[in-house]
Amino acid sequence: MEEDGFIGVFDSGVGGLSVWSEIVRQLPHARTVYVADQAHVPYGCRSLMEVRAFAEVITRFLLDQGAKIIVIASNTTSAAALYHLRERFPDVPFVGMEPALKPAIERTRTGAVGVMATPATFQGGLFANLVKRYSGDVCLLCQPCPGLVEAVEAGALDCAETEVLLKKYLGPMVDADVDQLVLGCTHYPFLRPLIQRLVNPGTTVIDPAAPVARQVAKVLAERGTRGPSSRHSNPHGNRNGKHVFFTSNDVSSFTHRIRQLLSNSLADGPNVRPLAWLEDRLEMDPGWDEER
């Protein structure tokens, strides 16, 4: 990939790191900028219009910095804003998330498929279209999971409280003999070891990160390496490596969570910087000292 653009990735918080890590694994020479809008996390309980507004502001920020492609690493945001962003920015390639219903329905043996997602994901037209296209005669169990995003944001990946929540949400799926379980939120893969222990033996837990990363590589190959914003030679001041992370909340806690969730994915540690919401725009915090 040339030095005239980077892959922009964003989410309400740390969930999109599950997608980011797969993109970096498949495209090891890529430069990335990740935005976590932790000032507004979680998105899943917000209105679709509110999420759409946040997504448009974040997109503008990434484009202003020189993004060549933007990955909406959030099922909630994709459901609320993917179509809108493609209409609003017709020259920008967007890759969004969608629950992996098609492969789950194709592979089920019991005829029962479970989907875990936020309430906002289930409300969006994207999910409704998937159900209409693929559900057929399959028994589809759609389970909203309030509280799980907050658990991952807090780093509570394997604690009693999180297990209680998961048992509540997974119980009906276990009883229905679900054999394909779709993770419809990018936060949930970080709970996969616990989820796998609580579902029936032989249940396939589907994480869409790998196919999303393949789609990013495909779009870049189809469009060439130059993106829509090639005017910045080093737009995000990336002195400490080829990956930069921004948060609209506390830098130190986000840095700690990246280290917890990504472990050895970043040899030199995460380069995390603050963002500030100023009415309807995002700006790098003017009080941030880059020499820290």
C-alpha atoms as a PDB file:
ATOM      1  CA  MET A   1       0.000   0.000   0.000  1.00  0.00           C
ATOM      2  CA  GLU A   2       1.301   3.435  -0.879  1.00  0.00           C
ATOM      3  CA  GLU A   3       1.950   6.181   1.642  1.00  0.00           C
ATOM      4  CA  ASP A   4      -0.827   8.423   0.324  1.00  0.00           C
ATOM      5  CA  GLY A   5      -3.638   7.061   2.409  1.00  0.00           C
ATOM      6  CA  PHE A   6      -4.629   4.693   5.176  1.00  0.00           C
ATOM      7  CA  ILE A   7      -7.449   2.378   6.167  1.00  0.00           C
ATOM      8  CA  GLY A   8      -9.845   4.178   8.470  1.00  0.00           C
ATOM      9  CA  VAL A   9     -11.687   2.010  10.991  1.00  0.00           C
ATOM     10  CA  PHE A  10     -14.240   3.201  13.527  1.00  0.00           C
ATOM     11  CA  ASP A  11     -16.578   1.967  16.226  1.00  0.00           C
ATOM     12  CA  SER A  12     -18.242   3.326  19.343  1.00  0.00           C
ATOM     13  CA  GLY A  13     -15.497   1.732  21.414  1.00  0.00           C
ATOM     14  CA  VAL A  14     -13.178  -1.260  21.561  1.00  0.00           C
ATOM     15  CA  GLY A  15     -15.389  -3.746  19.703  1.00  0.00           C
ATOM     16  CA  GLY A  16     -14.069  -2.807  16.289  1.00  0.00           C
ATOM     17  CA  LEU A  17     -10.621  -3.892  17.405  1.00  0.00           C
ATOM     18  CA  SER A  18     -11.764  -7.444  16.642  1.00  0.00           C
ATOM     19  CA  VAL A  19     -12.117  -6.364  13.013  1.00  0.00           C
ATOM     20  CA  TRP A  20      -9.005  -4.169  13.061  1.00  0.00           C
ATOM     21  CA  SER A  21      -6.815  -7.063  14.206  1.00  0.00           C
ATOM     22  CA  GLU A  22      -8.033  -9.273  11.344  1.00  0.00           C
ATOM     23  CA  ILE A  23      -7.458  -6.505   8.794  1.00  0.00           C
ATOM     24  CA  VAL A  24      -3.901  -6.086  10.046  1.00  0.00           C
ATOM     25  CA  ARG A  25      -3.364  -9.858  10.007  1.00  0.00           C
ATOM     26  CA  GLN A  26      -4.511 -10.136   6.388  1.00  0.00           C
ATOM     27  CA  LEU A  27      -2.902  -6.861   5.253  1.00  0.00           C
ATOM     28  CA  PRO A  28       0.311  -6.677   7.299  1.00  0.00           C
ATOM     29  CA  HIS A  29       1.702  -3.716   5.355  1.00  0.00           C
ATOM     30  CA  ALA A  30      -1.407  -1.572   5.775  1.00  0.00           C
ATOM     31  CA  ARG A  31      -1.437   1.726   7.608  1.00  0.00           C
ATOM     32  CA  THR A  32      -4.513   2.228   9.786  1.00  0.00           C
ATOM     33  CA  VAL A  33      -6.246   4.842  11.881  1.00  0.00           C
ATOM     34  CA  TYR A  34      -8.826   3.621  14.395  1.00  0.00           C
ATOM     35  CA  VAL A  35     -11.421   5.917  15.972  1.00  0.00           C
ATOM     36  CA  ALA A  36     -13.252   4.835  19.127  1.00  0.00           C
ATOM     37  CA  ASP A  37     -16.114   7.177  19.951  1.00  0.00           C
ATOM     38  CA  GLN A  38     -16.085   6.250  23.622  1.00  0.00           C
ATOM     39  CA  ALA A  39     -17.696   9.545  24.573  1.00  0.00           C
ATOM     40  CA  HIS A  40     -20.944   8.050  23.237  1.00  0.00           C
ATOM     41  CA  VAL A  41     -20.522   4.303  23.836  1.00  0.00           C
ATOM     42  CA  PRO A  42     -22.676   2.233  23.651  1.00  0.00           C
ATOM     43  CA  TYR A  43     -24.378   3.040  20.359  1.00  0.00           C
ATOM     44  CA  GLY A  44     -26.741   0.069  20.601  1.00  0.00           C
ATOM     45  CA  CYS A  45     -29.257   1.814  22.857  1.00  0.00           C
ATOM     46  CA  ARG A  46     -29.302   5.055  20.834  1.00  0.00           C
ATOM     47  CA  SER A  47     -31.668   6.042  18.039  1.00  0.00           C
ATOM     48  CA  LEU A  48     -30.710   5.270  14.453  1.00  0.00           C
ATOM     49  CA  MET A  49     -30.672   8.998  13.623  1.00  0.00           C
ATOM     50  CA  GLU A  50     -28.280   9.734  16.483  1.00  0.00           C
ATOM     51  CA  VAL A  51     -25.896   6.955  15.455  1.00  0.00           C
ATOM     52  CA  ARG A  52     -26.079   8.162  11.851  1.00  0.00           C
ATOM     53  CA  ALA A  53     -25.062  11.665  12.930  1.00  0.00           C
ATOM     54  CA  PHE A  54     -22.072  10.375  14.900  1.00  0.00           C
ATOM     55  CA  ALA A  55     -20.992   8.213  11.954  1.00  0.00           C
ATOM     56  CA  GLU A  56     -21.066  11.115   9.518  1.00  0.00           C
ATOM     57  CA  VAL A  57     -18.878  13.283  11.767  1.00  0.00           C
ATOM     58  CA  ILE A  58     -16.352  10.471  12.280  1.00  0.00           C
ATOM     59  CA  THR A  59     -16.276   9.804   8.548  1.00  0.00           C
ATOM     60  CA  ARG A  60     -15.501  13.454   7.849  1.00  0.00           C
ATOM     61  CA  PHE A  61     -12.681  13.366  10.379  1.00  0.00           C
ATOM     62  CA  LEU A  62     -11.111  10.279   8.799  1.00  0.00           C
ATOM     63  CA  LEU A  63     -11.423  11.685   5.291  1.00  0.00           C
ATOM     64  CA  ASP A  64      -9.887  14.988   6.375  1.00  0.00           C
ATOM     65  CA  GLN A  65      -6.899  13.054   7.689  1.00  0.00           C
ATOM     66  CA  GLY A  66      -6.456  11.102   4.432  1.00  0.00           C
ATOM     67  CA  ALA A  67      -8.422   7.847   4.622  1.00  0.00           C
ATOM     68  CA  LYS A  68      -8.513   5.865   1.364  1.00  0.00           C
ATOM     69  CA  ILE A  69     -11.217   3.465   2.589  1.00  0.00           C
ATOM     70  CA  ILE A  70     -13.433   3.454   5.669  1.00  0.00           C
ATOM     71  CA  VAL A  71     -14.429   0.351   7.593  1.00  0.00           C
ATOM     72  CA  ILE A  72     -17.506   0.705   9.775  1.00  0.00           C
ATOM     73  CA  ALA A  73     -16.395  -1.860  12.361  1.00  0.00           C
ATOM     74  CA  SER A  74     -19.727  -1.804  14.136  1.00  0.00           C
ATOM     75  CA  ASN A  75     -22.882  -3.735  13.355  1.00  0.00           C
ATOM     76  CA  THR A  76     -25.030  -1.094  15.039  1.00  0.00           C
ATOM     77  CA  THR A  77     -23.479   1.733  13.013  1.00  0.00           C
ATOM     78  CA  SER A  78     -23.620  -0.267   9.791  1.00  0.00           C
ATOM     79  CA  ALA A  79     -27.310  -0.947  10.375  1.00  0.00           C
ATOM     80  CA  ALA A  80     -28.017   2.704  11.096  1.00  0.00           C
ATOM     81  CA  ALA A  81     -25.679   4.491   8.712  1.00  0.00           C
ATOM     82  CA  LEU A  82     -24.052   2.390   5.974  1.00  0.00           C
ATOM     83  CA  TYR A  83     -26.608   3.234   3.271  1.00  0.00           C
ATOM     84  CA  HIS A  84     -26.676   6.868   4.395  1.00  0.00           C
ATOM     85  CA  LEU A  85     -22.877   7.243   4.307  1.00  0.00           C
ATOM     86  CA  ARG A  86     -22.643   5.708   0.839  1.00  0.00           C
ATOM     87  CA  GLU A  87     -25.195   8.228  -0.413  1.00  0.00           C
ATOM     88  CA  ARG A  88     -23.573  11.132   1.429  1.00  0.00           C
ATOM     89  CA  PHE A  89     -20.024  10.277   0.283  1.00  0.00           C
ATOM     90  CA  PRO A  90     -20.477   8.551  -3.106  1.00  0.00           C
ATOM     91  CA  ASP A  91     -16.755   8.569  -3.985  1.00  0.00           C
ATOM     92  CA  VAL A  92     -15.656   6.909  -0.747  1.00  0.00           C
ATOM     93  CA  PRO A  93     -15.415   3.110  -0.495  1.00  0.00           C
ATOM     94  CA  PHE A  94     -17.123   1.906   2.688  1.00  0.00           C
ATOM     95  CA  VAL A  95     -16.993  -1.608   4.092  1.00  0.00           C
ATOM     96  CA  GLY A  96     -19.643  -2.305   6.707  1.00  0.00           C
ATOM     97  CA  MET A  97     -20.667  -5.125   8.978  1.00  0.00           C
ATOM     98  CA  GLU A  98     -23.682  -7.350   8.623  1.00  0.00           C
ATOM     99  CA  PRO A  99     -24.682 -10.374  10.703  1.00  0.00           C
ATOM    100  CA  ALA A 100     -23.488 -13.517   8.931  1.00  0.00           C
ATOM    101  CA  LEU A 101     -26.950 -14.968   8.409  1.00  0.00           C
ATOM    102  CA  LYS A 102     -26.294 -16.473   5.007  1.00  0.00           C
ATOM    103  CA  PRO A 103     -23.444 -18.847   5.995  1.00  0.00           C
ATOM    104  CA  ALA A 104     -25.192 -19.720   9.248  1.00  0.00           C
ATOM    105  CA  ILE A 105     -28.412 -20.674   7.470  1.00  0.00           C
ATOM    106  CA  GLU A 106     -26.534 -22.616   4.798  1.00  0.00           C
ATOM    107  CA  ARG A 107     -24.637 -24.650   7.412  1.00  0.00           C
ATOM    108  CA  THR A 108     -27.309 -25.361  10.019  1.00  0.00           C
ATOM    109  CA  ARG A 109     -28.085 -29.008  10.638  1.00  0.00           C
ATOM    110  CA  THR A 110     -30.749 -28.548  13.310  1.00  0.00           C
ATOM    111  CA  GLY A 111     -32.625 -25.826  11.429  1.00  0.00           C
ATOM    112  CA  ALA A 112     -32.145 -23.384  14.312  1.00  0.00           C
ATOM    113  CA  VAL A 113     -29.877 -20.333  14.039  1.00  0.00           C
ATOM    114  CA  GLY A 114     -29.200 -17.807  16.782  1.00  0.00           C
ATOM    115  CA  VAL A 115     -28.207 -14.173  16.389  1.00  0.00           C
ATOM    116  CA  MET A 116     -26.804 -12.021  19.180  1.00  0.00           C
ATOM    117  CA  ALA A 117     -26.808  -8.269  18.532  1.00  0.00           C
ATOM    118  CA  THR A 118     -27.692  -4.872  19.933  1.00  0.00           C
ATOM    119  CA  PRO A 119     -31.295  -3.630  19.786  1.00  0.00           C
ATOM    120  CA  ALA A 120     -30.308  -1.018  17.182  1.00  0.00           C
ATOM    121  CA  THR A 121     -28.875  -3.670  14.860  1.00  0.00           C
ATOM    122  CA  PHE A 122     -32.140  -5.581  14.859  1.00  0.00           C
ATOM    123  CA  GLN A 123     -34.074  -2.356  14.176  1.00  0.00           C
ATOM    124  CA  GLY A 124     -32.096  -1.415  11.059  1.00  0.00           C
ATOM    125  CA  GLY A 125     -33.180  -2.059   7.498  1.00  0.00           C
ATOM    126  CA  LEU A 126     -29.932  -3.927   6.811  1.00  0.00           C
ATOM    127  CA  PHE A 127     -30.899  -6.771   9.152  1.00  0.00           C
ATOM    128  CA  ALA A 128     -34.483  -6.847   7.896  1.00  0.00           C
ATOM    129  CA  ASN A 129     -33.220  -7.257   4.333  1.00  0.00           C
ATOM    130  CA  LEU A 130     -30.944 -10.124   5.374  1.00  0.00           C
ATOM    131  CA  VAL A 131     -33.801 -11.939   7.070  1.00  0.00           C
ATOM    132  CA  LYS A 132     -36.029 -11.457   4.035  1.00  0.00           C
ATOM    133  CA  ARG A 133     -33.354 -12.765   1.671  1.00  0.00           C
ATOM    134  CA  TYR A 134     -32.008 -15.736   3.579  1.00  0.00           C
ATOM    135  CA  SER A 135     -34.159 -16.926   6.472  1.00  0.00           C
ATOM    136  CA  GLY A 136     -36.430 -19.315   4.550  1.00  0.00           C
ATOM    137  CA  ASP A 137     -37.793 -22.059   6.793  1.00  0.00           C
ATOM    138  CA  VAL A 138     -35.022 -21.776   9.365  1.00  0.00           C
ATOM    139  CA  CYS A 139     -35.961 -21.058  12.969  1.00  0.00           C
ATOM    140  CA  LEU A 140     -34.195 -17.747  13.625  1.00  0.00           C
ATOM    141  CA  LEU A 141     -33.729 -16.712  17.249  1.00  0.00           C
ATOM    142  CA  CYS A 142     -32.800 -13.021  17.504  1.00  0.00           C
ATOM    143  CA  GLN A 143     -31.498 -12.061  20.917  1.00  0.00           C
ATOM    144  CA  PRO A 144     -30.821  -8.431  21.897  1.00  0.00           C
ATOM    145  CA  CYS A 145     -27.985  -8.381  24.422  1.00  0.00           C
ATOM    146  CA  PRO A 146     -27.958  -5.159  26.469  1.00  0.00           C
ATOM    147  CA  GLY A 147     -25.024  -4.967  28.847  1.00  0.00           C
ATOM    148  CA  LEU A 148     -22.514  -7.027  26.871  1.00  0.00           C
ATOM    149  CA  VAL A 149     -20.937  -4.046  25.111  1.00  0.00           C
ATOM    150  CA  GLU A 150     -20.437  -2.354  28.465  1.00  0.00           C
ATOM    151  CA  ALA A 151     -18.868  -5.532  29.859  1.00  0.00           C
ATOM    152  CA  VAL A 152     -16.305  -5.659  27.045  1.00  0.00           C
ATOM    153  CA  GLU A 153     -15.599  -1.938  27.353  1.00  0.00           C
ATOM    154  CA  ALA A 154     -14.857  -2.542  31.036  1.00  0.00           C
ATOM    155  CA  GLY A 155     -12.639  -5.527  30.298  1.00  0.00           C
ATOM    156  CA  ALA A 156     -14.992  -7.910  32.134  1.00  0.00           C
ATOM    157  CA  LEU A 157     -14.463 -10.757  29.697  1.00  0.00           C
ATOM    158  CA  ASP A 158     -14.644 -13.716  32.073  1.00  0.00           C
ATOM    159  CA  CYS A 159     -16.353 -12.682  35.279  1.00  0.00           C
ATOM    160  CA  ALA A 160     -19.452 -13.833  37.155  1.00  0.00           C
ATOM    161  CA  GLU A 161     -21.594 -10.861  36.131  1.00  0.00           C
ATOM    162  CA  THR A 162     -20.862 -11.314  32.434  1.00  0.00           C
ATOM    163  CA  GLU A 163     -21.515 -15.048  32.680  1.00  0.00           C
ATOM    164  CA  VAL A 164     -24.917 -14.373  34.264  1.00  0.00           C
ATOM    165  CA  LEU A 165     -25.840 -12.090  31.367  1.00  0.00           C
ATOM    166  CA  LEU A 166     -24.683 -14.596  28.781  1.00  0.00           C
ATOM    167  CA  LYS A 167     -26.562 -17.471  30.411  1.00  0.00           C
ATOM    168  CA  LYS A 168     -29.716 -15.358  30.268  1.00  0.00           C
ATOM    169  CA  TYR A 169     -29.260 -14.556  26.573  1.00  0.00           C
ATOM    170  CA  LEU A 170     -28.004 -17.961  25.472  1.00  0.00           C
ATOM    171  CA  GLY A 171     -30.480 -20.063  27.452  1.00  0.00           C
ATOM    172  CA  PRO A 172     -33.299 -19.938  24.863  1.00  0.00           C
ATOM    173  CA  MET A 173     -30.806 -20.763  22.096  1.00  0.00           C
ATOM    174  CA  VAL A 174     -29.473 -23.763  23.967  1.00  0.00           C
ATOM    175  CA  ASP A 175     -33.055 -24.952  24.567  1.00  0.00           C
ATOM    176  CA  ALA A 176     -33.874 -24.506  20.853  1.00  0.00           C
ATOM    177  CA  ASP A 177     -30.837 -26.594  19.830  1.00  0.00           C
ATOM    178  CA  VAL A 178     -29.217 -23.770  17.898  1.00  0.00           C
ATOM    179  CA  ASP A 179     -26.143 -25.105  16.099  1.00  0.00           C
ATOM    180  CA  GLN A 180     -25.068 -21.846  14.404  1.00  0.00           C
ATOM    181  CA  LEU A 181     -24.629 -18.742  16.542  1.00  0.00           C
ATOM    182  CA  VAL A 182     -24.012 -15.431  14.759  1.00  0.00           C
ATOM    183  CA  LEU A 183     -22.146 -12.744  16.661  1.00  0.00           C
ATOM    184  CA  GLY A 184     -23.874  -9.605  15.402  1.00  0.00           C
ATOM    185  CA  CYS A 185     -21.781  -7.099  17.338  1.00  0.00           C
ATOM    186  CA  THR A 186     -18.036  -6.568  17.001  1.00  0.00           C
ATOM    187  CA  HIS A 187     -17.650  -6.445  20.789  1.00  0.00           C
ATOM    188  CA  TYR A 188     -18.913 -10.007  21.205  1.00  0.00           C
ATOM    189  CA  PRO A 189     -15.922 -11.902  19.719  1.00  0.00           C
ATOM    190  CA  PHE A 190     -13.948 -10.844  22.783  1.00  0.00           C
ATOM    191  CA  LEU A 191     -16.444 -12.918  24.796  1.00  0.00           C
ATOM    192  CA  ARG A 192     -16.165 -15.915  22.513  1.00  0.00           C
ATOM    193  CA  PRO A 193     -14.316 -18.242  24.927  1.00  0.00           C
ATOM    194  CA  LEU A 194     -17.056 -17.741  27.520  1.00  0.00           C
ATOM    195  CA  ILE A 195     -19.831 -18.031  24.934  1.00  0.00           C
ATOM    196  CA  GLN A 196     -18.352 -21.260  23.585  1.00  0.00           C
ATOM    197  CA  ARG A 197     -18.412 -22.774  27.070  1.00  0.00           C
ATOM    198  CA  LEU A 198     -22.084 -21.935  27.547  1.00  0.00           C
ATOM    199  CA  VAL A 199     -23.598 -23.143  24.257  1.00  0.00           C
ATOM    200  CA  ASN A 200     -24.303 -26.721  23.249  1.00  0.00           C
ATOM    201  CA  PRO A 201     -21.294 -28.816  22.181  1.00  0.00           C
ATOM    202  CA  GLY A 202     -20.787 -28.592  18.445  1.00  0.00           C
ATOM    203  CA  THR A 203     -22.343 -25.141  18.112  1.00  0.00           C
ATOM    204  CA  THR A 204     -20.465 -23.025  15.577  1.00  0.00           C
ATOM    205  CA  VAL A 205     -19.905 -19.462  16.753  1.00  0.00           C
ATOM    206  CA  ILE A 206     -19.565 -17.191  13.704  1.00  0.00           C
ATOM    207  CA  ASP A 207     -17.365 -14.090  13.848  1.00  0.00           C
ATOM    208  CA  PRO A 208     -17.532 -11.997  10.632  1.00  0.00           C
ATOM    209  CA  ALA A 209     -14.148 -10.281  11.052  1.00  0.00           C
ATOM    210  CA  ALA A 210     -12.259 -12.468   8.555  1.00  0.00           C
ATOM    211  CA  PRO A 211     -14.663 -11.983   5.613  1.00  0.00           C
ATOM    212  CA  VAL A 212     -14.817  -8.249   6.335  1.00  0.00           C
ATOM    213  CA  ALA A 213     -11.021  -8.051   6.149  1.00  0.00           C
ATOM    214  CA  ARG A 214     -11.091  -9.983   2.874  1.00  0.00           C
ATOM    215  CA  GLN A 215     -13.628  -7.498   1.528  1.00  0.00           C
ATOM    216  CA  VAL A 216     -11.341  -4.604   2.489  1.00  0.00           C
ATOM    217  CA  ALA A 217      -8.483  -6.232   0.573  1.00  0.00           C
ATOM    218  CA  LYS A 218     -10.770  -6.863  -2.402  1.00  0.00           C
ATOM    219  CA  VAL A 219     -12.021  -3.261  -2.538  1.00  0.00           C
ATOM    220  CA  LEU A 220      -8.489  -1.888  -2.327  1.00  0.00           C
ATOM    221  CA  ALA A 221      -7.339  -4.216  -5.110  1.00  0.00           C
ATOM    222  CA  GLU A 222     -10.272  -3.241  -7.323  1.00  0.00           C
ATOM    223  CA  ARG A 223      -9.733   0.471  -6.805  1.00  0.00           C
ATOM    224  CA  GLY A 224      -5.930   0.442  -6.785  1.00  0.00           C
ATOM    225  CA  THR A 225      -3.877   1.697  -3.879  1.00  0.00           C
ATOM    226  CA  ARG A 226      -4.797   5.347  -4.204  1.00  0.00           C
ATOM    227  CA  GLY A 227      -7.815   6.452  -2.259  1.00  0.00           C
ATOM    228  CA  PRO A 228     -10.058   9.499  -2.324  1.00  0.00           C
ATOM    229  CA  SER A 229      -7.824  11.576  -0.050  1.00  0.00           C
ATOM    230  CA  SER A 230      -4.197  11.443  -1.181  1.00  0.00           C
ATOM    231  CA  ARG A 231      -3.279  15.034  -0.475  1.00  0.00           C
ATOM    232  CA  HIS A 232      -1.672  14.428   2.925  1.00  0.00           C
ATOM    233  CA  SER A 233       1.857  13.031   3.043  1.00  0.00           C
ATOM    234  CA  ASN A 234       1.584  11.937   6.689  1.00  0.00           C
ATOM    235  CA  PRO A 235      -1.840  13.140   7.763  1.00  0.00           C
ATOM    236  CA  HIS A 236      -2.123  11.724  11.236  1.00  0.00           C
ATOM    237  CA  GLY A 237       1.379  12.494  12.466  1.00  0.00           C
ATOM    238  CA  ASN A 238       2.257   8.834  12.712  1.00  0.00           C
ATOM    239  CA  ARG A 239       5.726   9.091  14.228  1.00  0.00           C
ATOM    240  CA  ASN A 240       5.543   5.916  16.284  1.00  0.00           C
ATOM    241  CA  GLY A 241       4.466   3.335  13.738  1.00  0.00           C
ATOM    242  CA  LYS A 242       1.894   2.698  11.087  1.00  0.00           C
ATOM    243  CA  HIS A 243      -1.146   2.337  13.359  1.00  0.00           C
ATOM    244  CA  VAL A 244      -2.748   5.215  15.247  1.00  0.00           C
ATOM    245  CA  PHE A 245      -5.702   4.976  17.617  1.00  0.00           C
ATOM    246  CA  PHE A 246      -7.986   7.829  18.648  1.00  0.00           C
ATOM    247  CA  THR A 247     -10.519   7.939  21.451  1.00  0.00           C
ATOM    248  CA  SER A 248     -13.061  10.603  22.330  1.00  0.00           C
ATOM    249  CA  ASN A 249     -12.732   9.613  25.983  1.00  0.00           C
ATOM    250  CA  ASP A 250      -9.857   8.758  28.324  1.00  0.00           C
ATOM    251  CA  VAL A 251      -6.577   7.898  26.576  1.00  0.00           C
ATOM    252  CA  SER A 252      -5.023   5.910  29.418  1.00  0.00           C
ATOM    253  CA  SER A 253      -8.000   3.584  29.911  1.00  0.00           C
ATOM    254  CA  PHE A 254      -8.332   3.006  26.160  1.00  0.00           C
ATOM    255  CA  THR A 255      -4.609   2.237  25.949  1.00  0.00           C
ATOM    256  CA  HIS A 256      -4.979  -0.288  28.753  1.00  0.00           C
ATOM    257  CA  ARG A 257      -7.942  -1.941  27.061  1.00  0.00           C
ATOM    258  CA  ILE A 258      -6.111  -2.213  23.727  1.00  0.00           C
ATOM    259  CA  ARG A 259      -3.240  -3.973  25.481  1.00  0.00           C
ATOM    260  CA  GLN A 260      -5.685  -6.344  27.178  1.00  0.00           C
ATOM    261  CA  LEU A 261      -7.663  -7.208  24.055  1.00  0.00           C
ATOM    262  CA  LEU A 262      -4.929  -7.261  21.416  1.00  0.00           C
ATOM    263  CA  SER A 263      -2.091  -8.626  23.560  1.00  0.00           C
ATOM    264  CA  ASN A 264       0.831  -9.056  21.162  1.00  0.00           C
ATOM    265  CA  SER A 265      -0.709  -7.503  18.045  1.00  0.00           C
ATOM    266  CA  LEU A 266       1.296  -4.300  18.552  1.00  0.00           C
ATOM    267  CA  ALA A 267       4.981  -4.900  19.142  1.00  0.00           C
ATOM    268  CA  ASP A 268       5.707  -1.315  20.252  1.00  0.00           C
ATOM    269  CA  GLY A 269       2.510  -0.693  22.152  1.00  0.00           C
ATOM    270  CA  PRO A 270      -0.510   1.313  20.960  1.00  0.00           C
ATOM    271  CA  ASN A 271      -0.111   4.901  19.769  1.00  0.00           C
ATOM    272  CA  VAL A 272      -3.271   6.412  21.291  1.00  0.00           C
ATOM    273  CA  ARG A 273      -4.365  10.037  20.951  1.00  0.00           C
ATOM    274  CA  PRO A 274      -7.370  12.023  22.180  1.00  0.00           C
ATOM    275  CA  LEU A 275     -10.214  13.441  20.141  1.00  0.00           C
ATOM    276  CA  ALA A 276     -12.608  16.144  21.261  1.00  0.00           C
ATOM    277  CA  TRP A 277     -16.220  16.602  20.155  1.00  0.00           C
ATOM    278  CA  LEU A 278     -16.797  20.273  19.348  1.00  0.00           C
ATOM    279  CA  GLU A 279     -20.494  20.569  18.533  1.00  0.00           C
ATOM    280  CA  ASP A 280     -20.827  18.784  15.184  1.00  0.00           C
ATOM    281  CA  ARG A 281     -17.181  17.996  14.495  1.00  0.00           C
ATOM    282  CA  LEU A 282     -14.247  16.024  15.855  1.00  0.00           C
ATOM    283  CA  GLU A 283     -10.855  17.561  16.416  1.00  0.00           C
ATOM    284  CA  MET A 284      -7.576  16.353  17.791  1.00  0.00           C
ATOM    285  CA  ASP A 285      -7.326  17.669  21.339  1.00  0.00           C
ATOM    286  CA  PRO A 286      -5.356  20.954  21.096  1.00  0.00           C
ATOM    287  CA  GLY A 287      -3.980  20.398  24.597  1.00  0.00           C
ATOM    288  CA  TRP A 288      -2.340  17.113  23.677  1.00  0.00           C
ATOM    289  CA  ASP A 289       1.442  17.132  23.860  1.00  0.00           C
ATOM    290  CA  GLU A 290       2.793  14.845  21.121  1.00  0.00           C
ATOM    291  CA  GLU A 291       6.083  14.438  22.965  1.00  0.00           C
ATOM    292  CA  ARG A 292       4.441  12.622  25.880  1.00  0.00           C
END
